[in-house]
Amino acid sequence: MLQWRQPLVRFFVRCASKKSAQHHLRRRPDPRSTISLLKLLPKDNDVTIPKQVEKLLMPVTAVTIGESIDLRRAAQEFKCYNYEEVIPDEVINININQSTDLMVLSNGTLVGWNLNEEIIVQNYAKKLGSAIDESYVPEADVMDWIGITGESDGSYLKGEVLVVAEDNADQALLEKAAFAIGFSRSTRLSILENALDQYLLRAKDQSRYLATGKIKTTEHQLLQLTGKLFQLRAKLNLYSELIETPDLYWEEPSLERIYTSVSRALDINPRISILNRKLDYATDESRAFLSVLNEKKSTRLEWIIILLITVEVVFELRQFWLEYQHSTHAETSAN
């Protein structure tokens, strides 16, 4: 039995003052009036969305701000809002106002429903403070969503628009959480992509120097860069769920469908494949640099040994010459 299928735990605390208007980006449309318009949504991501549909869409923004977030501390920081634990130890939902929610994910990502990046970073990310482990420069991505009623098949993704079936509030929240976790893969992957791009930029300078027969990077610096490279590979392939579907979706086809659909729409698997190929290249390049440095070090040691042997030979020759002179002088004196 999966824990997250238990009734959602809700916490209601009234704030002294809550200016909800400043968070409200767009008024939610009447769900009943949107069903017929959903047929106008294009299945192809490259096709422009009709204006009559576009005006009904609301933004959903994912912002990755750290390696992980302590949800217990995060809940304390948002205690003046109504919040609920959607998936134990993974997702809590902060109800900002009637049309706006903020999901805090333990994987270091905030997902704002009807919130933009600026508001999330300025108004909410700063509140987390000590709850964040290994803070990152915020990385954001935006998609669209719309809520409807009377949808018997549950929530789904059409093109790049999430259609949320709101007939069952608890199920809708679970489906939005599944979308949020899938969506967060994109921004978390962007963090790793940016870090690798920075590494490759530095490696480009090393390659240019190496092409001239020189290398300016010290062994210590190169070992540090190699360590960061292995850390990136570990974060991608070992320490996160980026490369696999979380276990909690295996017994819930509707949630797995949403998670898989958003991952496909954001090209997660191709991006992971490309990132791993870049990591392979960067690792080979790093090993080549280390090999060059080791060869230089070995050559330097060989010359030092040759020099020491030469010095020893010179001293031996000098000693031999002194002994020869001494014996010659002694023979001359004897005669």
XYZ file of C-alpha atoms in Angstrom:
335
model
C 0.000 0.000 0.000
C 1.345 3.386 -0.958
C 1.470 6.001 1.780
C 0.564 8.890 -0.445
C -2.832 7.358 -1.177
C -3.872 8.141 2.394
C -6.148 11.167 2.880
C -4.252 14.405 2.427
C -3.139 16.061 5.655
C -4.299 19.656 5.683
C -3.223 22.474 7.961
C -5.278 25.639 8.242
C -3.746 28.721 9.822
C -5.083 32.195 9.272
C -2.492 34.881 8.541
C -2.732 38.259 10.186
C -2.800 39.826 6.753
C -2.541 38.236 3.330
C -2.506 40.402 0.257
C -3.630 37.776 -2.176
C -4.182 40.219 -5.014
C -0.463 40.710 -5.569
C -0.020 36.991 -6.292
C -2.959 36.680 -8.649
C -1.739 36.658 -12.232
C -4.863 35.634 -14.071
C -8.448 34.935 -13.121
C -9.362 31.310 -13.424
C -11.915 30.622 -16.158
C -15.189 28.821 -15.630
C -14.162 25.145 -16.025
C -17.467 24.268 -17.662
C -16.969 26.810 -20.455
C -13.575 25.460 -21.498
C -14.336 21.851 -22.406
C -15.383 22.614 -25.980
C -12.384 24.895 -26.466
C -9.974 22.119 -25.494
C -10.559 20.572 -28.906
C -8.787 23.600 -30.359
C -5.583 22.827 -28.479
C -2.936 21.618 -30.956
C -1.337 18.237 -30.386
C 1.853 19.432 -32.060
C 4.028 21.602 -29.793
C 5.170 23.699 -32.756
C 1.644 24.826 -33.668
C 0.436 28.187 -32.326
C -2.337 27.984 -29.724
C -5.549 29.787 -30.825
C -6.111 33.125 -29.080
C -9.526 32.136 -27.707
C -7.829 29.251 -25.892
C -4.637 31.101 -24.984
C -6.519 33.702 -22.932
C -7.914 30.920 -20.729
C -4.544 29.322 -19.994
C -2.691 29.946 -16.745
C 1.070 29.658 -16.162
C 2.717 26.938 -14.114
C 6.337 27.742 -13.277
C 9.033 25.400 -11.955
C 12.054 26.979 -10.248
C 14.908 24.826 -8.946
C 16.720 26.644 -6.137
C 18.808 23.933 -4.468
C 19.868 20.315 -4.278
C 17.090 19.546 -1.782
C 14.593 21.216 0.557
C 13.735 20.161 4.117
C 9.930 20.059 3.935
C 9.492 20.260 7.721
C 11.365 23.555 7.857
C 9.631 24.753 4.711
C 6.225 24.116 6.296
C 7.254 26.239 9.274
C 8.239 29.099 6.999
C 4.812 29.016 5.323
C 2.767 28.397 8.460
C 0.693 31.546 7.886
C -0.801 29.921 4.775
C -3.094 26.929 4.435
C -0.895 24.007 3.406
C -1.210 20.264 2.977
C 1.141 17.323 2.621
C 0.397 15.848 -0.789
C 3.092 13.138 -0.892
C 4.838 12.434 2.446
C 8.449 13.636 2.486
C 8.220 14.684 -1.170
C 5.604 17.377 -1.861
C 3.681 19.922 0.190
C 1.164 22.313 -1.337
C 0.872 25.910 -0.113
C -2.482 27.511 -0.865
C -1.703 31.173 -1.622
C -5.244 32.136 -2.589
C -8.252 30.720 -4.413
C -6.527 30.513 -7.797
C -2.879 30.195 -6.776
C -0.869 27.349 -5.224
C 2.814 26.782 -4.562
C 4.155 23.241 -4.418
C 7.406 22.735 -2.504
C 9.295 19.635 -3.649
C 11.945 17.914 -1.562
C 14.171 17.699 -4.663
C 14.905 21.439 -4.386
C 12.198 22.787 -6.699
C 9.263 25.169 -6.240
C 6.329 24.821 -8.648
C 3.939 27.778 -8.762
C 0.447 27.384 -10.178
C -0.547 30.779 -11.595
C 2.748 32.270 -10.370
C 5.660 33.583 -12.427
C 9.382 33.138 -11.793
C 9.954 36.595 -10.316
C 7.232 36.217 -7.686
C 8.392 32.709 -6.744
C 12.028 33.770 -6.342
C 11.414 37.117 -4.642
C 8.433 36.288 -2.419
C 8.786 32.609 -1.575
C 12.253 31.180 -2.292
C 13.838 33.732 0.031
C 11.634 32.532 2.898
C 13.117 29.041 2.812
C 16.640 30.041 3.832
C 18.065 27.272 6.035
C 15.593 24.729 4.609
C 17.614 24.653 1.366
C 20.564 22.290 1.067
C 23.264 23.444 -1.391
C 21.626 26.508 -2.935
C 21.773 27.006 -6.707
C 21.333 29.981 -8.976
C 17.579 29.668 -9.711
C 16.740 27.837 -12.930
C 13.152 28.213 -14.202
C 10.829 26.831 -16.861
C 7.210 27.731 -17.701
C 4.292 25.797 -19.164
C 0.522 26.351 -19.340
C -2.350 24.649 -17.582
C -6.123 24.844 -17.407
C -8.662 23.369 -14.988
C -11.918 21.746 -16.108
C -14.757 19.679 -14.670
C -16.666 16.820 -16.246
C -13.510 15.095 -17.523
C -13.969 11.392 -16.776
C -10.486 10.338 -17.915
C -8.662 12.469 -15.356
C -5.918 14.998 -15.985
C -3.714 14.775 -19.056
C -1.204 16.681 -21.155
C -2.240 17.960 -24.568
C 0.667 19.402 -26.493
C 2.403 21.485 -23.843
C -0.769 22.294 -21.895
C -1.732 20.399 -18.748
C -5.483 19.836 -18.532
C -6.426 19.284 -14.871
C -9.664 17.430 -14.095
C -10.955 19.177 -10.965
C -14.025 17.056 -10.149
C -12.154 15.316 -7.309
C -10.056 17.874 -5.425
C -7.748 15.334 -3.738
C -7.110 13.400 -6.954
C -6.548 16.653 -8.854
C -3.925 17.656 -6.292
C -2.136 14.310 -6.647
C -2.174 14.658 -10.427
C -0.799 18.197 -10.196
C 1.924 16.879 -7.883
C 2.803 14.177 -10.433
C 3.044 16.888 -13.084
C 5.149 19.079 -10.767
C 7.646 16.279 -10.090
C 7.923 15.505 -13.798
C 8.225 19.215 -14.606
C 10.972 19.650 -12.009
C 13.147 17.187 -13.923
C 13.560 19.828 -16.642
C 14.884 22.583 -14.374
C 17.051 20.208 -12.360
C 18.498 18.888 -15.595
C 19.141 22.480 -16.713
C 21.240 23.014 -13.558
C 23.488 20.100 -14.549
C 23.581 21.193 -18.196
C 24.714 24.698 -17.209
C 27.357 23.332 -14.831
C 28.739 21.071 -17.567
C 28.742 23.941 -20.078
C 30.852 25.986 -17.646
C 33.264 23.071 -17.277
C 33.537 22.628 -21.049
C 34.219 26.349 -21.438
C 37.215 26.048 -19.118
C 38.305 22.848 -20.836
C 38.189 24.682 -24.173
C 40.925 27.056 -22.961
C 42.996 24.083 -21.803
C 42.613 22.441 -25.215
C 43.737 25.642 -26.941
C 46.886 25.826 -24.804
C 47.534 22.119 -25.317
C 47.330 22.604 -29.098
C 50.335 24.952 -28.814
C 52.279 22.314 -26.893
C 51.706 23.940 -23.509
C 49.434 23.339 -20.545
C 48.899 25.950 -17.850
C 46.584 24.039 -15.514
C 48.255 22.557 -12.460
C 47.648 18.991 -11.360
C 45.756 20.219 -8.281
C 43.422 22.379 -10.384
C 42.839 19.567 -12.848
C 42.012 17.129 -10.044
C 39.459 19.624 -8.696
C 37.822 19.932 -12.119
C 37.791 16.157 -12.528
C 36.155 15.806 -9.114
C 33.402 18.231 -10.149
C 32.932 16.240 -13.331
C 32.410 12.997 -11.412
C 30.053 14.837 -9.056
C 27.925 15.946 -12.019
C 27.791 12.404 -13.361
C 26.801 11.079 -9.940
C 24.021 13.661 -9.544
C 22.650 12.697 -12.933
C 22.907 8.917 -12.712
C 23.134 7.931 -9.045
C 21.802 10.435 -6.527
C 18.469 11.447 -8.092
C 15.388 10.081 -9.851
C 16.239 11.940 -13.066
C 16.884 8.777 -15.047
C 14.000 6.622 -13.796
C 10.316 6.752 -12.929
C 9.708 6.998 -9.147
C 8.342 3.805 -7.595
C 5.223 5.531 -6.297
C 3.800 5.844 -9.841
C 4.037 2.177 -10.750
C 0.652 1.294 -9.232
C -1.124 4.467 -10.407
C -1.423 4.509 -14.226
C -3.052 7.960 -14.281
C -0.188 9.555 -12.351
C 2.464 7.666 -14.300
C 0.832 8.805 -17.549
C 1.076 12.465 -16.492
C 4.662 12.065 -15.270
C 5.705 10.310 -18.479
C 3.848 12.763 -20.730
C 5.483 15.868 -19.275
C 8.899 14.164 -19.391
C 8.336 13.380 -23.064
C 7.086 16.900 -23.837
C 10.218 18.409 -22.275
C 12.568 15.945 -24.044
C 13.953 14.713 -20.734
C 15.333 11.372 -21.965
C 17.075 12.823 -25.067
C 18.579 15.575 -22.903
C 19.850 13.007 -20.395
C 21.370 10.998 -23.252
C 23.088 14.085 -24.695
C 24.325 15.121 -21.248
C 25.809 11.671 -20.631
C 27.597 11.779 -24.004
C 29.035 15.187 -23.130
C 30.115 13.816 -19.761
C 31.827 10.903 -21.520
C 33.722 13.343 -23.750
C 34.627 15.600 -20.812
C 35.836 12.598 -18.791
C 38.025 11.366 -21.661
C 39.414 14.870 -22.117
C 40.138 15.169 -18.405
C 41.981 11.853 -18.454
C 43.997 13.048 -21.447
C 45.032 16.206 -19.578
C 45.998 14.155 -16.524
C 47.998 11.838 -18.764
C 49.885 14.815 -20.241
C 50.586 16.211 -16.773
C 51.734 12.808 -15.508
C 54.002 12.446 -18.531
C 55.477 15.901 -17.915
C 55.933 15.014 -14.262
C 57.554 11.701 -15.199
C 59.871 13.419 -17.683
C 60.837 15.998 -15.071
C 61.619 13.259 -12.549
C 63.722 11.438 -15.141
C 65.768 14.574 -15.789
C 66.211 15.093 -12.056
C 67.480 11.518 -11.731
C 69.826 12.025 -14.698
C 71.106 15.244 -13.135
C 71.702 13.534 -9.788
C 73.541 10.688 -11.486
C 75.620 13.229 -13.426
C 76.517 15.071 -10.225
C 77.447 11.783 -8.564
C 79.629 10.813 -11.544
C 81.334 14.227 -11.440
C 82.073 13.791 -7.730
C 83.412 10.273 -8.341
C 85.600 11.512 -11.193
C 86.840 14.345 -9.018
C 87.615 11.892 -6.207
C 89.372 9.600 -8.661
C 91.372 12.539 -10.020
C 92.378 13.655 -6.523
C 93.452 10.128 -5.602
C 95.376 9.843 -8.854
C 97.146 13.148 -8.214
C 97.906 12.101 -4.643
C 99.394 8.775 -5.726
C 101.406 10.449 -8.493
C 102.732 13.034 -6.045
C 103.670 10.290 -3.588
C 105.591 8.325 -6.246
C 107.432 11.490 -7.320
C 108.412 12.246 -3.730
C 109.645 8.689 -3.226
C 111.880 8.896 -6.258
